[in-house]
mmCIF file with all atom_site columns, C-alpha atoms in Angstrom:
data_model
loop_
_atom_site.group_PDB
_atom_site.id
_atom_site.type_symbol
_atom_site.label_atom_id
_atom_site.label_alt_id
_atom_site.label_comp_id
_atom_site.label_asym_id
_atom_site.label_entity_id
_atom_site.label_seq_id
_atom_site.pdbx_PDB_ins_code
_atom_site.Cartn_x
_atom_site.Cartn_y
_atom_site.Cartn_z
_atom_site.occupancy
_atom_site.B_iso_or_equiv
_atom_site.pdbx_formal_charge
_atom_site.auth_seq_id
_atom_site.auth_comp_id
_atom_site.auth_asym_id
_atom_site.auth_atom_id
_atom_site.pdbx_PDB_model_num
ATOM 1   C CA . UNK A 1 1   ? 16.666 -12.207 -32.666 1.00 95.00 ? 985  UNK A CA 1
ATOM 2   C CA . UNK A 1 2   ? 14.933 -15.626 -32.865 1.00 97.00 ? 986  UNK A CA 1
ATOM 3   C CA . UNK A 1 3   ? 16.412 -18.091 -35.423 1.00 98.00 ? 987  UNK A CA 1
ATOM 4   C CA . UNK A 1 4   ? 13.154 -17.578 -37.644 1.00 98.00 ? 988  UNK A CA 1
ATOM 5   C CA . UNK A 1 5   ? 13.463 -13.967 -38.037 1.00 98.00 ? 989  UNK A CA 1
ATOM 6   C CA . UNK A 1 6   ? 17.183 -14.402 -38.860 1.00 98.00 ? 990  UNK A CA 1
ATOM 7   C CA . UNK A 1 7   ? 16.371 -17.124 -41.929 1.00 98.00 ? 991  UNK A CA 1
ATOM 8   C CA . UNK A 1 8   ? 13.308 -14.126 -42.819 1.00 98.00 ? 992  UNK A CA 1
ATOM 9   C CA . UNK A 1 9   ? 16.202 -11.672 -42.756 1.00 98.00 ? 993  UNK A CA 1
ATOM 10  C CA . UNK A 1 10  ? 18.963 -13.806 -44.529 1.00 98.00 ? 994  UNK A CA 1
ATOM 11  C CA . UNK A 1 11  ? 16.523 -14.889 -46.994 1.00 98.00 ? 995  UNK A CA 1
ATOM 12  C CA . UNK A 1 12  ? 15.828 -11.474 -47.966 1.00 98.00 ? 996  UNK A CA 1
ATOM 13  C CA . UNK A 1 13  ? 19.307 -10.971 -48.402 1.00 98.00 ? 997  UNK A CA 1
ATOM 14  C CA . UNK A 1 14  ? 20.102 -13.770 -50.572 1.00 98.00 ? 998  UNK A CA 1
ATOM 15  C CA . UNK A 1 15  ? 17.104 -12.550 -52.894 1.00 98.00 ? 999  UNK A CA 1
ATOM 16  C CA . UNK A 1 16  ? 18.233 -9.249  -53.858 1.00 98.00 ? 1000 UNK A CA 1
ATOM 17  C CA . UNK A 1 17  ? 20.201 -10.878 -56.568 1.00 98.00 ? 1001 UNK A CA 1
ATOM 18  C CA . UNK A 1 18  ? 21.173 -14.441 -57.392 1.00 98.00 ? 1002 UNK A CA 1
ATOM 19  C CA . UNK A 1 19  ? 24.969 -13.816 -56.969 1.00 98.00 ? 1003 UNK A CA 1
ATOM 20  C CA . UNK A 1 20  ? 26.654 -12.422 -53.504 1.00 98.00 ? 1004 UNK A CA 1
ATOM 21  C CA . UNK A 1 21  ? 30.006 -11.575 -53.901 1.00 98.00 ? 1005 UNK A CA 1
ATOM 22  C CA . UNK A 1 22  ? 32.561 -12.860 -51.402 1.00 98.00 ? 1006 UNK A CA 1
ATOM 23  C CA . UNK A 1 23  ? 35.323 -10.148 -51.325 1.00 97.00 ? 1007 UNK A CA 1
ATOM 24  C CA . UNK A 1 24  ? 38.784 -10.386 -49.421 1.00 96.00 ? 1008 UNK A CA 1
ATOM 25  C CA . UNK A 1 25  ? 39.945 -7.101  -49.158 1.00 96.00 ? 1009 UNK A CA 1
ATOM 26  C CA . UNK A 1 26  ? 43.223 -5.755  -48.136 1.00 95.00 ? 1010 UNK A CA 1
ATOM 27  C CA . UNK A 1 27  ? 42.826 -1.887  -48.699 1.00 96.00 ? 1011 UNK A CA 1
ATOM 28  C CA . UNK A 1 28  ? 40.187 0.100   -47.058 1.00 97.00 ? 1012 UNK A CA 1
ATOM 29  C CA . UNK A 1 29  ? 40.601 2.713   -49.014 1.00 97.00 ? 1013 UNK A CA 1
ATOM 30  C CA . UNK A 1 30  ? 39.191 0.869   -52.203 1.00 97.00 ? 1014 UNK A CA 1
ATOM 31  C CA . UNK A 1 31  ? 36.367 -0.367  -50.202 1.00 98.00 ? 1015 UNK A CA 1
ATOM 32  C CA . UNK A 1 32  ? 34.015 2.298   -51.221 1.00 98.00 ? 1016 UNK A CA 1
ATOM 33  C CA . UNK A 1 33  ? 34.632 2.638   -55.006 1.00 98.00 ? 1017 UNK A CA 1
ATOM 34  C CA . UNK A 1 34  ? 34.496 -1.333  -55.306 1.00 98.00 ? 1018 UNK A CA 1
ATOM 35  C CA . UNK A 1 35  ? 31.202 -1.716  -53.364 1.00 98.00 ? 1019 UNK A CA 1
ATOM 36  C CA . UNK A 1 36  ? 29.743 1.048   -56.158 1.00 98.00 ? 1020 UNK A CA 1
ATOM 37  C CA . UNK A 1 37  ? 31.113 -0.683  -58.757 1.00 98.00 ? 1021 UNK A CA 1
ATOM 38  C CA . UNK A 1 38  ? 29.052 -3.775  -57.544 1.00 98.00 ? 1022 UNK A CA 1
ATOM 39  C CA . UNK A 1 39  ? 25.965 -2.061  -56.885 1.00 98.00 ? 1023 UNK A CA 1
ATOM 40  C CA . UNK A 1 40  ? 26.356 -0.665  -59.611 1.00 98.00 ? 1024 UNK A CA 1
ATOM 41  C CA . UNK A 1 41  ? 26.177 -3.487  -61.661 1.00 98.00 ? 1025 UNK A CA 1
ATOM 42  C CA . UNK A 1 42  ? 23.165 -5.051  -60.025 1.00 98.00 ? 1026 UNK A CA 1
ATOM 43  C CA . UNK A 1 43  ? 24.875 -6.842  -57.023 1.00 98.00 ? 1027 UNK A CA 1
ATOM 44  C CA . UNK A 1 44  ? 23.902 -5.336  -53.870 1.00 98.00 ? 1028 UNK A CA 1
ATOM 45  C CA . UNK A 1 45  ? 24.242 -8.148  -51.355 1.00 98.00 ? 1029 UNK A CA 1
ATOM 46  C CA . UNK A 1 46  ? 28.214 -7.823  -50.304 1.00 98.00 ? 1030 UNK A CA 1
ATOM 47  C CA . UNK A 1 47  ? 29.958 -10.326 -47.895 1.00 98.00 ? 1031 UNK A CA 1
ATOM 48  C CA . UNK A 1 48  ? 33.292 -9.307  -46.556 1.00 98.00 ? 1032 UNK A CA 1
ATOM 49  C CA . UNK A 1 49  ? 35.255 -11.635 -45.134 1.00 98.00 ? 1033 UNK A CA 1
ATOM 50  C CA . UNK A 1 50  ? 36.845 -11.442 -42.000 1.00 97.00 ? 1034 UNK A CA 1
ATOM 51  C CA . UNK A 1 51  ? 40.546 -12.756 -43.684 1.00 95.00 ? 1035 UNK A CA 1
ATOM 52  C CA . UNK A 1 52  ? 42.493 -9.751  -43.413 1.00 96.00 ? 1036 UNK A CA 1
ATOM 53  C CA . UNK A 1 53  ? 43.304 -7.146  -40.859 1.00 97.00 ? 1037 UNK A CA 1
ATOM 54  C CA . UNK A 1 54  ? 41.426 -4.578  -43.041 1.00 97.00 ? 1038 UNK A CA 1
ATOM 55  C CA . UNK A 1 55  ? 38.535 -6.297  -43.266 1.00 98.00 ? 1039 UNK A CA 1
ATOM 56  C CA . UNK A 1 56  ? 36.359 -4.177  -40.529 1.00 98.00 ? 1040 UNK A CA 1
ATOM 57  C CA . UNK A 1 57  ? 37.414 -1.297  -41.481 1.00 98.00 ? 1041 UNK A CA 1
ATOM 58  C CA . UNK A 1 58  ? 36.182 -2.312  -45.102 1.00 98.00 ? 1042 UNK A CA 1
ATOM 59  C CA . UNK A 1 59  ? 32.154 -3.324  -43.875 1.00 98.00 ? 1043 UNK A CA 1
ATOM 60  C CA . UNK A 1 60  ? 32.512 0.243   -42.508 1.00 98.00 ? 1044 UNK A CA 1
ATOM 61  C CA . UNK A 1 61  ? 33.043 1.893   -45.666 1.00 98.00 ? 1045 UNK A CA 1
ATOM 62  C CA . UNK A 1 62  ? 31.212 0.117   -47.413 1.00 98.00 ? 1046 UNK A CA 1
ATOM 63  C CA . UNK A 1 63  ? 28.356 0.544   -45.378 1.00 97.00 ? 1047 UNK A CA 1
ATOM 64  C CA . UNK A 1 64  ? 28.168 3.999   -46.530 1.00 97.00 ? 1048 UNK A CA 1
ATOM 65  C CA . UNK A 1 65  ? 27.664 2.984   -50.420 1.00 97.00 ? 1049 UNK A CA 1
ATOM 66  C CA . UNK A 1 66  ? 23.994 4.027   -50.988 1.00 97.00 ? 1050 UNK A CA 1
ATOM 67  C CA . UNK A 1 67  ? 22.206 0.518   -52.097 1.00 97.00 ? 1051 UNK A CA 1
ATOM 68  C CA . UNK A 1 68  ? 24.614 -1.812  -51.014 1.00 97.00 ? 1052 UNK A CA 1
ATOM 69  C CA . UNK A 1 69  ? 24.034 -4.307  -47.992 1.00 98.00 ? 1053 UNK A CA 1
ATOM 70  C CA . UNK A 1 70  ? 27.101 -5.129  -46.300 1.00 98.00 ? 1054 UNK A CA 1
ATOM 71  C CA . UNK A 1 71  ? 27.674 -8.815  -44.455 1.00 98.00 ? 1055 UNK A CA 1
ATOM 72  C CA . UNK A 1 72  ? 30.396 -10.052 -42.785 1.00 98.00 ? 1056 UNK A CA 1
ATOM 73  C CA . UNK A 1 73  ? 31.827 -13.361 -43.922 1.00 97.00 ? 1057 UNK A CA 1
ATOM 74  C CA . UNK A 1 74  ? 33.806 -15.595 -42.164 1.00 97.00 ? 1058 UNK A CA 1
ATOM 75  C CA . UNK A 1 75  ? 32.588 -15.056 -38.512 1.00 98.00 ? 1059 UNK A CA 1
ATOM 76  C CA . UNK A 1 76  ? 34.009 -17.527 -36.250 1.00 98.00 ? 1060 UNK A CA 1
ATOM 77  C CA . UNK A 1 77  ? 33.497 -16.426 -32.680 1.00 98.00 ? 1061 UNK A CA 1
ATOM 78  C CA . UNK A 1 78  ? 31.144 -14.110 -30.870 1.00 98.00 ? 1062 UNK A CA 1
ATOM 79  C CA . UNK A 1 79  ? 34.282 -11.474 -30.689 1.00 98.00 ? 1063 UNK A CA 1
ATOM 80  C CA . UNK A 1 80  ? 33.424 -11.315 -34.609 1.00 98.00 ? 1064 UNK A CA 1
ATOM 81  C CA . UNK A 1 81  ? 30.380 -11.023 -34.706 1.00 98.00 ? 1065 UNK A CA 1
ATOM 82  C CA . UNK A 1 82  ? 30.082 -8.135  -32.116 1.00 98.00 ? 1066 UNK A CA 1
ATOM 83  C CA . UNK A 1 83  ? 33.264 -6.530  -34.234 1.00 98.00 ? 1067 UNK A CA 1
ATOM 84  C CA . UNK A 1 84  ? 31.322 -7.016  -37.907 1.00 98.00 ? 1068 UNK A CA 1
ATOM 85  C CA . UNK A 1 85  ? 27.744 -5.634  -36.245 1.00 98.00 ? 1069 UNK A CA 1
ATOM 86  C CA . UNK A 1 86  ? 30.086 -2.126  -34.586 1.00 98.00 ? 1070 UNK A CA 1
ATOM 87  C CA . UNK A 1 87  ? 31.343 -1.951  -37.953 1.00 98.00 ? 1071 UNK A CA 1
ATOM 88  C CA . UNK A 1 88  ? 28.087 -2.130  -39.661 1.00 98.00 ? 1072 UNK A CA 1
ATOM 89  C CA . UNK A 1 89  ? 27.610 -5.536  -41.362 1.00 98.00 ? 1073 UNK A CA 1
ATOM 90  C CA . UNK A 1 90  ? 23.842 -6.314  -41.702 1.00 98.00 ? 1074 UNK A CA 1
ATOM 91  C CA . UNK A 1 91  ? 23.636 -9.680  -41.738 1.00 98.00 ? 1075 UNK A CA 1
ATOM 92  C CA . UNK A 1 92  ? 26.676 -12.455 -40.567 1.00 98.00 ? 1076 UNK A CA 1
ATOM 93  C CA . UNK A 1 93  ? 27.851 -15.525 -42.486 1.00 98.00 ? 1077 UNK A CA 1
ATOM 94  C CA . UNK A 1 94  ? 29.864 -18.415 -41.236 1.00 98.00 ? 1078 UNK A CA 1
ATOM 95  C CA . UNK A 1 95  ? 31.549 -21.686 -42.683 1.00 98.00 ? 1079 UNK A CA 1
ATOM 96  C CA . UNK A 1 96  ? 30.139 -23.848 -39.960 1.00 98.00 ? 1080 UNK A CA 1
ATOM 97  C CA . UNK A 1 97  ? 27.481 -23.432 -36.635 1.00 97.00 ? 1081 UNK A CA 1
ATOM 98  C CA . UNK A 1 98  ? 28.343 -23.488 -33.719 1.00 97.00 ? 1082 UNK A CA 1
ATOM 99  C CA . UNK A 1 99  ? 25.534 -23.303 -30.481 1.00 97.00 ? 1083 UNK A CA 1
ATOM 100 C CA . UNK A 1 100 ? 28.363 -20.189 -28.989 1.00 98.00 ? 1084 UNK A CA 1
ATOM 101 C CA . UNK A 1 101 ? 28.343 -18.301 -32.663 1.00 98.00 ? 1085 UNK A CA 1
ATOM 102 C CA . UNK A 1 102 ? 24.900 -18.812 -33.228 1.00 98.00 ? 1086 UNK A CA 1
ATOM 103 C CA . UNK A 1 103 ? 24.051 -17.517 -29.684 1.00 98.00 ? 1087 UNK A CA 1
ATOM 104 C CA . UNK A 1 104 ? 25.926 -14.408 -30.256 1.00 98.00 ? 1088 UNK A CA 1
ATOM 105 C CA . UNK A 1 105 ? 24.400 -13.425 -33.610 1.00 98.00 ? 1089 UNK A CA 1
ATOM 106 C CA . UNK A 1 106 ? 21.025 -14.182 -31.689 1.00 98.00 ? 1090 UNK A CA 1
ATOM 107 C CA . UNK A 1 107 ? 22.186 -11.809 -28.862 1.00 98.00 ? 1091 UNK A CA 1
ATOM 108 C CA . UNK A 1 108 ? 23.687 -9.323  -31.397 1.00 98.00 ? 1092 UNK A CA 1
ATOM 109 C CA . UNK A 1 109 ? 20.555 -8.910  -33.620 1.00 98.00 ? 1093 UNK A CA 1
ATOM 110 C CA . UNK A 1 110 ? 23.179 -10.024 -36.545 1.00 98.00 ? 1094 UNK A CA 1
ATOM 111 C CA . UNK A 1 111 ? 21.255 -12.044 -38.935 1.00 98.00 ? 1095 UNK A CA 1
ATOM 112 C CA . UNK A 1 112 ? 23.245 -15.458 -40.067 1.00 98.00 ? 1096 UNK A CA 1
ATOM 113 C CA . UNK A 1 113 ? 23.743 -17.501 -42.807 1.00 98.00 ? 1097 UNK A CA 1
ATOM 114 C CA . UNK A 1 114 ? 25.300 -20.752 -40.857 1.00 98.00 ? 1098 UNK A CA 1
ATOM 115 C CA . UNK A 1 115 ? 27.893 -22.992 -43.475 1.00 98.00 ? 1099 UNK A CA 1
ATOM 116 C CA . UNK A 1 116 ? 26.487 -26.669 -43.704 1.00 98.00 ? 1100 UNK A CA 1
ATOM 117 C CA . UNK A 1 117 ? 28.592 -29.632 -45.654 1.00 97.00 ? 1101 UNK A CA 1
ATOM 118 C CA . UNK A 1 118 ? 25.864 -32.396 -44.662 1.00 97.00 ? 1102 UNK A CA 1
ATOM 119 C CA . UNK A 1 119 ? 22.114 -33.788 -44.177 1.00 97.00 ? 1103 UNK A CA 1
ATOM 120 C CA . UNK A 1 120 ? 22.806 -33.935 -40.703 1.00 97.00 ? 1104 UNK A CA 1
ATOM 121 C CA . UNK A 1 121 ? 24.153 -30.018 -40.081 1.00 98.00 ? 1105 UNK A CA 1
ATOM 122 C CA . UNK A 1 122 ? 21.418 -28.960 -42.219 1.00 98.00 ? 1106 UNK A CA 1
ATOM 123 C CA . UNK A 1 123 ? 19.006 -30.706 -39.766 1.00 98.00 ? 1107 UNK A CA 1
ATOM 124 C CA . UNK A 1 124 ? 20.830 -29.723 -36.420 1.00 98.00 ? 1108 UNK A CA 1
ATOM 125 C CA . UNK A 1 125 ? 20.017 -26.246 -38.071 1.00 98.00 ? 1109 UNK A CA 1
ATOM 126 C CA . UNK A 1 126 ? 16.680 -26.260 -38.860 1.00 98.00 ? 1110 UNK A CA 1
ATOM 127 C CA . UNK A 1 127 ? 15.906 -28.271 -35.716 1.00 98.00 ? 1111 UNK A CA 1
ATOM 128 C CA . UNK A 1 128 ? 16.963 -25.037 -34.246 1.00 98.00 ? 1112 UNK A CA 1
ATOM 129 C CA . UNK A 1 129 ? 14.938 -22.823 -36.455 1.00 98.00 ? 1113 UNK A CA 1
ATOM 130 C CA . UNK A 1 130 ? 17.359 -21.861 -39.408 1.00 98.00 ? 1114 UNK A CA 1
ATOM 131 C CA . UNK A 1 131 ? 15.590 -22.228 -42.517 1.00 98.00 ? 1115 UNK A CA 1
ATOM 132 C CA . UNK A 1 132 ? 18.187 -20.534 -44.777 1.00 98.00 ? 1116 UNK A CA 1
ATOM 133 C CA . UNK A 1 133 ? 21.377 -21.986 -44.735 1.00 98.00 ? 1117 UNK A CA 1
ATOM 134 C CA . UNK A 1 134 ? 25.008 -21.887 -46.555 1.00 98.00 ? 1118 UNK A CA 1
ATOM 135 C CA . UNK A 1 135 ? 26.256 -24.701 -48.668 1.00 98.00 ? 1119 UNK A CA 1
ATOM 136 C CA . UNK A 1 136 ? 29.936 -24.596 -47.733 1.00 98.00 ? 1120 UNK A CA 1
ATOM 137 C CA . UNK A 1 137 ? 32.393 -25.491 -49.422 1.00 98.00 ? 1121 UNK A CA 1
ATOM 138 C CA . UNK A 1 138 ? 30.155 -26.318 -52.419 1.00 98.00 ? 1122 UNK A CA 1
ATOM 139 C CA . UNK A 1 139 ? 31.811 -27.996 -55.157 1.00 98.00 ? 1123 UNK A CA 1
ATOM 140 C CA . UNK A 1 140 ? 34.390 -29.755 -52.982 1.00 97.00 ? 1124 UNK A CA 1
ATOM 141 C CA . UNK A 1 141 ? 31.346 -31.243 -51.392 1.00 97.00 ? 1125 UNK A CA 1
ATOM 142 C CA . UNK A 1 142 ? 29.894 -32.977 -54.384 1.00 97.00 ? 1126 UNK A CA 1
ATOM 143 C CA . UNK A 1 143 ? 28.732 -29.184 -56.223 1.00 98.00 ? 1127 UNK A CA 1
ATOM 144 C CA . UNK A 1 144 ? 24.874 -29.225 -57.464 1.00 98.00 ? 1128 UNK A CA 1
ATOM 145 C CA . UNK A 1 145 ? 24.043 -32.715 -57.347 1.00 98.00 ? 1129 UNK A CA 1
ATOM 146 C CA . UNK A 1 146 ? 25.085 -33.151 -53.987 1.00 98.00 ? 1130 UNK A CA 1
ATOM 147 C CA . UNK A 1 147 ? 22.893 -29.945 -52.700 1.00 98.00 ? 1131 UNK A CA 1
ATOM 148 C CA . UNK A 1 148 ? 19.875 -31.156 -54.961 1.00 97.00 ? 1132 UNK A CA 1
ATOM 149 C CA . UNK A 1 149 ? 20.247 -34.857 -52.782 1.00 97.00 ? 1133 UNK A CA 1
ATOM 150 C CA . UNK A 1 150 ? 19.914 -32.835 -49.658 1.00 96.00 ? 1134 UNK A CA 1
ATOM 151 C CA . UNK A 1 151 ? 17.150 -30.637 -50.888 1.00 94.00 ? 1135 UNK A CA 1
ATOM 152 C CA . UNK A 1 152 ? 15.260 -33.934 -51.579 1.00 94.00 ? 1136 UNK A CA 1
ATOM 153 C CA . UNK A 1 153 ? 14.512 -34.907 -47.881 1.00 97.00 ? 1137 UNK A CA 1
ATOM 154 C CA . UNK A 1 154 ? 14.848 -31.592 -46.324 1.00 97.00 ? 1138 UNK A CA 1
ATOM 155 C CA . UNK A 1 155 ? 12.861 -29.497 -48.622 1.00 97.00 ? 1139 UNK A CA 1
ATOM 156 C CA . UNK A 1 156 ? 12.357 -26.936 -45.697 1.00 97.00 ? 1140 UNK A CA 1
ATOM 157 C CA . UNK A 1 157 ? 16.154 -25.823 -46.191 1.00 98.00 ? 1141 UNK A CA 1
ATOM 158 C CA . UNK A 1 158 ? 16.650 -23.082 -48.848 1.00 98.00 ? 1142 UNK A CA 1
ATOM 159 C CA . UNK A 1 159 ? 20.567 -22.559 -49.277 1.00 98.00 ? 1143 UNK A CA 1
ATOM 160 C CA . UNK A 1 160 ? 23.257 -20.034 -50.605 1.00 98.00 ? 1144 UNK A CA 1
ATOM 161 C CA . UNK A 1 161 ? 25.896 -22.370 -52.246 1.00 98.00 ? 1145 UNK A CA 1
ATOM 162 C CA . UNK A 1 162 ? 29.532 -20.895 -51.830 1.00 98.00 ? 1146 UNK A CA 1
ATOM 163 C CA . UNK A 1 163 ? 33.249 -22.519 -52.238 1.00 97.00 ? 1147 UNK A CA 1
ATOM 164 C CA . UNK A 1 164 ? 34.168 -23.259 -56.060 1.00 97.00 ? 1148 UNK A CA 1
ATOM 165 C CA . UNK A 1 165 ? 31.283 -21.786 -57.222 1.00 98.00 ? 1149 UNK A CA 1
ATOM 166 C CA . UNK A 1 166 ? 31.851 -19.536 -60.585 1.00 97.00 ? 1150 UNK A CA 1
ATOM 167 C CA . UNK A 1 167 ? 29.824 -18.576 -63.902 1.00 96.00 ? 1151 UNK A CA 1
ATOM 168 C CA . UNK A 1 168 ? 30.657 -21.564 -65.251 1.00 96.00 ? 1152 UNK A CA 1
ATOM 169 C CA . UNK A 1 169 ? 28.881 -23.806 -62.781 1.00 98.00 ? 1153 UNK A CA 1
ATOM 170 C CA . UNK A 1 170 ? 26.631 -20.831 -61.019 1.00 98.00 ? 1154 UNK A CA 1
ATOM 171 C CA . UNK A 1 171 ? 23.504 -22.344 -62.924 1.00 97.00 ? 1155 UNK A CA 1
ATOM 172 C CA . UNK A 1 172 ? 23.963 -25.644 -61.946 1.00 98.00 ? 1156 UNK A CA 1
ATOM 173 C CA . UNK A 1 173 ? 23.286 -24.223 -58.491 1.00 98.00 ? 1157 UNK A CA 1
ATOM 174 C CA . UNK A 1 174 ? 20.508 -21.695 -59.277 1.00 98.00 ? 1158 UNK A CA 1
ATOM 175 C CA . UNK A 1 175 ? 18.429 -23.808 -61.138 1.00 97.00 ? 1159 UNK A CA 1
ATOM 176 C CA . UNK A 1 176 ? 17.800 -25.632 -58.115 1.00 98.00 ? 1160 UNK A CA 1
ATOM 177 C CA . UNK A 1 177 ? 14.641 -25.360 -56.231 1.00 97.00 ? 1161 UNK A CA 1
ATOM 178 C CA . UNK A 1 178 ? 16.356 -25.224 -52.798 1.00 97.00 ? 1162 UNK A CA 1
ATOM 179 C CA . UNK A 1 179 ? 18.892 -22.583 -54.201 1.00 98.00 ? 1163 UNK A CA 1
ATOM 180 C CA . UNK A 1 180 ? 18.315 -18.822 -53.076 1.00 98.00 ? 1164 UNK A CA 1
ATOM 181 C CA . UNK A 1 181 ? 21.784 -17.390 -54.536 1.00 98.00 ? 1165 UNK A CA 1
ATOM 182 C CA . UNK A 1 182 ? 25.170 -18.509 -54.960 1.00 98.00 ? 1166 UNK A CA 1
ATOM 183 C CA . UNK A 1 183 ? 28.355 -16.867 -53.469 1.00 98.00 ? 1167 UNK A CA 1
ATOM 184 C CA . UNK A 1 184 ? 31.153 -16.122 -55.548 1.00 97.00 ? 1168 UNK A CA 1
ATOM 185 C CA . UNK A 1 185 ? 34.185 -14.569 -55.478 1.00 97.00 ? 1169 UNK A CA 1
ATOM 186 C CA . UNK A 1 186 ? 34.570 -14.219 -59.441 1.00 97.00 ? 1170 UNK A CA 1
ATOM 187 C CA . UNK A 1 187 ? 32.567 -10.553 -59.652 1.00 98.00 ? 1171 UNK A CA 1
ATOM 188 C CA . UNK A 1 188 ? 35.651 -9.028  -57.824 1.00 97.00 ? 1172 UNK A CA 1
ATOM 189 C CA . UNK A 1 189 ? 39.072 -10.895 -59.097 1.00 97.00 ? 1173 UNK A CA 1
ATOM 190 C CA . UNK A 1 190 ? 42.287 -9.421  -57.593 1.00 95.00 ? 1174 UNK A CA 1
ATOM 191 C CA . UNK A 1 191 ? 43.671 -8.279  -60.725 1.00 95.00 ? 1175 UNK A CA 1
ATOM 192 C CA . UNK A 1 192 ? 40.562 -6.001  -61.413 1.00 97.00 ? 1176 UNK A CA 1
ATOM 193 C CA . UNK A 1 193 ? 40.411 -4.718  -57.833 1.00 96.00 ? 1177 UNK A CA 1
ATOM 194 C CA . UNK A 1 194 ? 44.521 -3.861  -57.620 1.00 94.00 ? 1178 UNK A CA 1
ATOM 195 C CA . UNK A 1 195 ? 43.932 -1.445  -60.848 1.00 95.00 ? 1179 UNK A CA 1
ATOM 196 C CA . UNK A 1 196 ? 41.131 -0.054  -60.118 1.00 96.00 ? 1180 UNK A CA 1
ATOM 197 C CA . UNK A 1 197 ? 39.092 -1.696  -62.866 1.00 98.00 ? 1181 UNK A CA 1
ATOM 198 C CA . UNK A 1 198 ? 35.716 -0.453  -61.432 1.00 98.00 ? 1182 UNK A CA 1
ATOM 199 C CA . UNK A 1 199 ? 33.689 -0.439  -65.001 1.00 98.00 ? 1183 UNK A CA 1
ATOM 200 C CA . UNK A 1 200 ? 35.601 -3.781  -65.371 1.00 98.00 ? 1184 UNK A CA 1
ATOM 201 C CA . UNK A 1 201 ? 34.321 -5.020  -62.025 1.00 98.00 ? 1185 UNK A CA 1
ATOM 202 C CA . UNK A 1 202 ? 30.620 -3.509  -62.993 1.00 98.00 ? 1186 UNK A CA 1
ATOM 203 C CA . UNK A 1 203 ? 30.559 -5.636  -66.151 1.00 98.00 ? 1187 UNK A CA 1
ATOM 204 C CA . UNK A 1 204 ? 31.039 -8.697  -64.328 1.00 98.00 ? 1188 UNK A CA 1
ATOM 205 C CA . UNK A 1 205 ? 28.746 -7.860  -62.089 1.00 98.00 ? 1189 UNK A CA 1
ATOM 206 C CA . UNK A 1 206 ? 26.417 -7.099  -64.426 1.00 98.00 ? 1190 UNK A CA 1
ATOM 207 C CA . UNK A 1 207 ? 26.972 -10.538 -66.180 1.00 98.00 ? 1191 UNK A CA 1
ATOM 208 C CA . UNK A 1 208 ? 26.318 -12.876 -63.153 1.00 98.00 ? 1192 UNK A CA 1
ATOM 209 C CA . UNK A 1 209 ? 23.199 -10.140 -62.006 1.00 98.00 ? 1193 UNK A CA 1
ATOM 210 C CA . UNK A 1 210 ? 21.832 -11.700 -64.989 1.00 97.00 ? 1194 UNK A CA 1
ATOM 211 C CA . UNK A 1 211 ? 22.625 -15.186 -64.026 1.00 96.00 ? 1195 UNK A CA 1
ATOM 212 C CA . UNK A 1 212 ? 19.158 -17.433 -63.419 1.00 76.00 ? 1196 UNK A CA 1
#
């Protein structure tokens, strides 16, 4: 996969709705029954990070939730991202780039969205061919007004702020002309996912699905 076709790819990902919920999951057996509850709702992009031993075994059942399209999140070496493409993530994201991750998600067919924090990452990127790119960790990096000062002179770069970001400030972000989506971890608190809260979970979904 050729870093073009992996910015087409991640680009249609971050389109499907303007919020992609970052989800740290300890339980696979709630995987399922919170990836409905977000699809439900109108969020079907879902990024699982790679933070807890469950976490593979999650993608996998998620995978199975008709309408959803499972990532994995936090991929940090090319073990990962062969582990998160067996498991059945569709498309990769990372906090940073490096040339050995991005090779392997190039090997691996795995479609990335690559974590910038500057002008010049965002460049080293799209010198390479990655046209879609994640804004990581957002607010601590300045929030919108630092991603619209990067957006000025690389208008190329499209980008999927993450880190901070929540429906309070999600707006801020989307009303940005360089801003695809945001990714937030709001849609799925803890509280809501230990009790099972799935029409809970839905409504919030539903709420940021609406977001603009």
């Amino acid at each position: 996969m050729t870093p073009q076709d992996a910015s087409a790819a991640a680009e249609k990902v971050c389109l499907l709705a303007p919020v992609v919920p970052v989800l740290v999951v300890d339980d696979a057996s709630i995987a399922a029954d919170l990836a409905k509850a977000l699809v439900a709702g109108g969020l079907p992009a879902l990024e699982v990070t790679l933070r807890t031993p469950a976490a593979l075994d999650v993608i996998r059942e998620m995978a199975t939730v008709p309408g959803g399209v499972v990532g994995a999140g936090t991929l940090l070496t090319p073990k990962d991202v062969e582990n998160a493409k067996a498991a059945g993530a569709t498309f990769g994201v990372s906090p940073g780039a490096t040339d050995l991750l991005l090779d392997a998600c190039e090997a691996n067919d795995l479609p990335l969205l690559p974590g910038v924090a500057t002008a010049s990452e965002a460049m080293r990127l799209l010198e390479r061919g990655y046209t879609v790119q994640k804004f990581f960790p957002a607010e601590a990096n300045g929030g919108a007004p630092a991603l619209k000062a990067i957006g000025a002179p690389i208008p190329q770069v499209k980008f999927c702020p993450t880190g901070g970001v929540s429906l309070k400030n999600a707006r801020d972000y989307l009303s940005l002309s360089n801003t695809l989506c945001v990714g937030g971890s709001w849609v799925a608190p803890k509280d809501k996912v230990l009790a099972g809260d799935w029409a809970g979970i839905t409504a919030l979904a539903v709420e940021a699905a609406a977001l603009q």
